[in-house]
Each structure stands twice: as structure tokens, then as C-alpha cells.
Amino acid sequence: MKKELSLVFLISLILLSSISIYTQWIELNTGVTSRLNSISSIKQITTWACGINGIVIKSFNSGNTWQNGNLNGIPPNVDLNHIYCISADTILSSGNVQSNTFLFKTIDGGSSWETVLQQLNGKFNSLHFIDQNTGILVGDPVGGRWSIWKTINGGNNWDSTGLVLAQSNNEIGFANSLWATGNKIWFGTDNYRIYRTGNLAGNWLSFSTGNEKKSASLWFDFDYNIGFSGYENMIKTINSGNTWFIEIIPGTGNINGVTGSAHSRLNWAVRNDKIYVNPHNENIWLYDYTAPAGNYTFISIERNGYFSGAVFAARDNGGISRTYFLTIGINTISTSIPNEYKLEQNYPNPFNPKTIIKFQIPNLSDLKLIIFDILGKEVAALVNEQLKPGTYEVDFDARSLPSGVYFYKLIAGVYSETRKMILVK
């Protein structure tokens, strides 16, 4: 029996050494084959996606199964480009029929939709709500002025009074190129600039994106300092968008979306048929996944899931890829310098679904703490950064993983140690 376990463990370690991807992506069966353009998800509550030909689909189990979300009200000739779910039943989606743009709303989970706003010669790009009632809609300029609207009754009525932002050099925006938290909003353009407001669209400032003309994708970290944008090139900011510089990302084609987890532990970008990952803001992007068919149009993290949850990436053939990332928290227990490296047994063990892993390091170390399953497949990278000498604890939340035996490995220079833990649900 001991021989068999040792053999399995050895095979696991060999398999682990050959794995280069950071997160495990799976394909979801959406039931549609037309282009999807946008996804909106609230953690453990609801997930919605929209696309061309009036397509709206919904899921109540993080994308495992999907249903038709447009039973009545959105015509099939509308190409939908953005969707935003306020709750499981209240959702808004914007789209165009040629040069006319429409905003639709449902309050019964997609059984019926009504038009709540329309505009000639425009395009509604993105929505943001700070609560159930107060929201902002941003669209391409019409008549020399950006189309910015506000609602205070959950999207039933919209008003643009006082929300004035002049168009510059025939600039336009992009669907989904908006990132917001509370009263702070950023949105991208095709004019070497990103606009920002700190008072819910009361007034706007513009910030140069340097040599990158189009900011078709946009994401900021939890503390608002680090952000990514771009289209032909990836650009990055480390000062809340005041200045931007080009960051190298592999692959070719346009960057159609970027998203990430809290404190840049993992960031993702989509480019053609591939997903790339930026582990813990390391200033390097690595290959993560290739779609089985089609090209990616958008990638998004679910709301209320900033520290753990699901990431969805939509494609132009109706496909959606999904990965989970796990809650990660590094706590400094002691700054006293230990005599040796040491990885302790996790506690509790067995666990469901959370456990704590404690370790100590005697030197300044480029440290990795990874989790892998019995087959050697990496399921989480808990730590991948430089740490000072001391004793640390790391929280591990395995709610998205099945019951079973897992291993965790600490790597620091030539030192490495592996221990086993058991997840029981």
C-alpha cells in the first residue's frame, strides 16, 4: 500500500513539473452558436450573457446550465453589445439596429423586456449601478456630446441633464470598456485617452493613454491604483490611470477584454482565441488557455466575487469558458527570523471548505505556494511573490473544488516541501 501511494505521489510531482498554466478553464454548454458580446454575473446568484440577433442567455448555477433569457420583447434584429444584471430578475441590456441604439429592461428574469431608452445615431456602451436604483449609462457621442445618462429609479427613466462631456476629434467608445466602483467611473475611447469621474459623472477628466490609441478593454485593481487597458497593445497604470505605459503581452490580434481578482493576484486578458494570465502583478503575461473554436470577445469577473469566485470569457461562436479563483489571504504571524524553512501541516485537516497553511522562511525569498490534486494538476497558486523572513499563514478556500486528496508545495530557491491535505464536503 505504501509503495502504491509513493508511486502516485511521484507521478503527481512529475505531472506538476510539466504544467505551465495557472488556472483551470472549462467549456460551458450555452446552447447558442452566434456571437456573444458581454457577460454580467453576481456571485452565487445569477449570470447573464448577450450577443447578436437579440440573444440573451441566463444561468443560476455559475454557467453549468443555461436558459433562454429573451422570451419576449427584444427583437431578433437587435445586436446586443452590453448586459448588466442588478439582481436575478432585474437586468438591462443595450443594443443597436443599424444607427439606432436601445436600452432594454426586464424585471421578470427575461420573460418580458421593455424599451426604457432609445437614441438615434448613437450606441449605448456600458452601465454601472451603485445600488438598486442609481445608475449611469455611457454611450458614444451624439451631436458633439458624449451620451451619458443617469437613473434614480432602477433604470425605468433616464436623464442626461447636467451630464455634459464634449466630444473631441470625432472620438467614440467601446462596448464594455467601463470600470467603476461607487461614484468613481472610468471609460475608454479610440482617441488616445480614458475619461474618469469621481462624482458619478458630475464632471470628467481625461488622461492620455500614450501611444495606444484605443482603450477597448479596461480594468482596475481593488485599490484603484493598478489598471490595464488597450486594444492593439496592453497598457498599464500604477497610479489610478493618471499615466499609462505599454506592457508586453504574448500573442497577436486585438485585446478584447481584461479582468482580475483583488490585489492583482491573478489578472486575465483575452486575445484572439487565447487567454493570458498575469500572476500577482509580476509584470509578465503568460499563456493560460486556448479556446477549442472561435475567438474571444470579452472577459469578466463576477461581482461580489472580487476575492474568490468565477471568471467568464465569451466568444464569437457562442462559446463561454470559465475558471474559478480561490480566496487568498497572506497574514504575517511573526517578523522574527526563523532558523530554517518549514512548511507545517494545514489546519483543520480534513477541512470543508476553508483551511490555513502556515510556513516560515529564514531569508528574503522568491516564494511559491501551490495546490495540486492527486493527478498532479495545479488547482491554485496561493503565493507567488517575494517575502521577507518571518512566519506566515495563508487562507485557502476550496469551495469550488470537489472532495478529495490534495497536496500543497512550498518552493523557495533550492528548498521545497510538500504536504497532503484532505477536502471533505
PDB file of N, CA and C in Angstrom, residues 89 126 146 167 178 186-187 205 236 255 267 277 281 299 346 349 351 354 364 396 409 413 419:
ATOM      1  N   ASP A  89     -33.574  38.880 -11.262  1.00  0.00           N
ATOM      2  CA  ASP A  89     -34.724  39.139 -12.135  1.00  0.00           C
ATOM      3  C   ASP A  89     -34.662  40.471 -12.871  1.00  0.00           C
ATOM      4  N   SER A 126     -22.074  50.981 -22.024  1.00  0.00           N
ATOM      5  CA  SER A 126     -21.857  50.332 -20.728  1.00  0.00           C
ATOM      6  C   SER A 126     -22.729  50.941 -19.643  1.00  0.00           C
ATOM      7  N   TRP A 146     -20.835  63.452 -25.497  1.00  0.00           N
ATOM      8  CA  TRP A 146     -20.940  62.064 -25.061  1.00  0.00           C
ATOM      9  C   TRP A 146     -22.345  61.805 -24.496  1.00  0.00           C
ATOM     10  N   GLN A 167     -17.401  65.901 -26.955  1.00  0.00           N
ATOM     11  CA  GLN A 167     -16.640  65.000 -27.813  1.00  0.00           C
ATOM     12  C   GLN A 167     -15.404  65.701 -28.346  1.00  0.00           C
ATOM     13  N   LEU A 178     -15.680  49.964 -19.577  1.00  0.00           N
ATOM     14  CA  LEU A 178     -16.013  50.811 -18.428  1.00  0.00           C
ATOM     15  C   LEU A 178     -15.679  50.039 -17.171  1.00  0.00           C
ATOM     16  N   TRP A 186     -14.474  55.016 -14.873  1.00  0.00           N
ATOM     17  CA  TRP A 186     -13.537  55.216 -15.970  1.00  0.00           C
ATOM     18  C   TRP A 186     -14.158  54.615 -17.228  1.00  0.00           C
ATOM     19  N   PHE A 187     -13.966  55.235 -18.394  1.00  0.00           N
ATOM     20  CA  PHE A 187     -14.353  54.563 -19.638  1.00  0.00           C
ATOM     21  C   PHE A 187     -13.364  54.896 -20.745  1.00  0.00           C
ATOM     22  N   LEU A 205     -12.504  64.123 -16.142  1.00  0.00           N
ATOM     23  CA  LEU A 205     -11.130  64.443 -16.507  1.00  0.00           C
ATOM     24  C   LEU A 205     -10.682  63.430 -17.547  1.00  0.00           C
ATOM     25  N   LYS A 236      -0.670  49.732 -19.096  1.00  0.00           N
ATOM     26  CA  LYS A 236      -0.815  49.553 -17.651  1.00  0.00           C
ATOM     27  C   LYS A 236      -0.630  50.885 -16.938  1.00  0.00           C
ATOM     28  N   ILE A 255      -6.702  42.963 -28.147  1.00  0.00           N
ATOM     29  CA  ILE A 255      -7.021  42.619 -26.758  1.00  0.00           C
ATOM     30  C   ILE A 255      -8.451  43.077 -26.502  1.00  0.00           C
ATOM     31  N   ASN A 267      -4.608  38.276 -12.933  1.00  0.00           N
ATOM     32  CA  ASN A 267      -5.295  39.070 -13.937  1.00  0.00           C
ATOM     33  C   ASN A 267      -5.349  38.261 -15.224  1.00  0.00           C
ATOM     34  N   VAL A 277      -2.580  35.098 -18.600  1.00  0.00           N
ATOM     35  CA  VAL A 277      -2.707  35.381 -17.178  1.00  0.00           C
ATOM     36  C   VAL A 277      -1.489  36.158 -16.701  1.00  0.00           C
ATOM     37  N   ASN A 281       0.624  40.373 -10.391  1.00  0.00           N
ATOM     38  CA  ASN A 281       1.230  41.624 -10.859  1.00  0.00           C
ATOM     39  C   ASN A 281       2.744  41.499 -11.050  1.00  0.00           C
ATOM     40  N   ILE A 299     -14.116  39.308 -21.454  1.00  0.00           N
ATOM     41  CA  ILE A 299     -13.844  38.516 -20.252  1.00  0.00           C
ATOM     42  C   ILE A 299     -14.248  39.335 -19.035  1.00  0.00           C
ATOM     43  N   ASN A 346      -1.472  21.745   7.357  1.00  0.00           N
ATOM     44  CA  ASN A 346      -2.623  22.659   7.348  1.00  0.00           C
ATOM     45  C   ASN A 346      -3.587  22.320   8.477  1.00  0.00           C
ATOM     46  N   ASN A 349      -7.588  19.786   9.286  1.00  0.00           N
ATOM     47  CA  ASN A 349      -7.359  18.783   8.263  1.00  0.00           C
ATOM     48  C   ASN A 349      -7.869  17.432   8.777  1.00  0.00           C
ATOM     49  N   PHE A 351     -10.729  19.267   6.014  1.00  0.00           N
ATOM     50  CA  PHE A 351     -11.357  20.582   6.105  1.00  0.00           C
ATOM     51  C   PHE A 351     -12.513  20.698   5.127  1.00  0.00           C
ATOM     52  N   LYS A 354     -12.647  25.628   4.114  1.00  0.00           N
ATOM     53  CA  LYS A 354     -11.503  26.510   4.330  1.00  0.00           C
ATOM     54  C   LYS A 354     -10.481  25.861   5.253  1.00  0.00           C
ATOM     55  N   LEU A 364      15.097  36.415   2.726  1.00  0.00           N
ATOM     56  CA  LEU A 364      14.287  37.052   1.696  1.00  0.00           C
ATOM     57  C   LEU A 364      14.174  36.075   0.535  1.00  0.00           C
ATOM     58  N   PHE A 396      -6.872  29.318   2.607  1.00  0.00           N
ATOM     59  CA  PHE A 396      -7.213  28.611   1.382  1.00  0.00           C
ATOM     60  C   PHE A 396      -8.679  28.227   1.427  1.00  0.00           C
ATOM     61  N   LYS A 409       2.552  22.580  -1.919  1.00  0.00           N
ATOM     62  CA  LYS A 409       4.006  22.564  -2.032  1.00  0.00           C
ATOM     63  C   LYS A 409       4.556  23.968  -1.868  1.00  0.00           C
ATOM     64  N   GLY A 413      13.696  29.037  -3.696  1.00  0.00           N
ATOM     65  CA  GLY A 413      15.053  28.724  -4.134  1.00  0.00           C
ATOM     66  C   GLY A 413      15.223  27.228  -4.309  1.00  0.00           C
ATOM     67  N   ARG A 419       3.179  18.714   1.413  1.00  0.00           N
ATOM     68  CA  ARG A 419       2.343  18.028   2.387  1.00  0.00           C
ATOM     69  C   ARG A 419       0.980  17.707   1.784  1.00  0.00           C
TER      70      ARG A 419
END
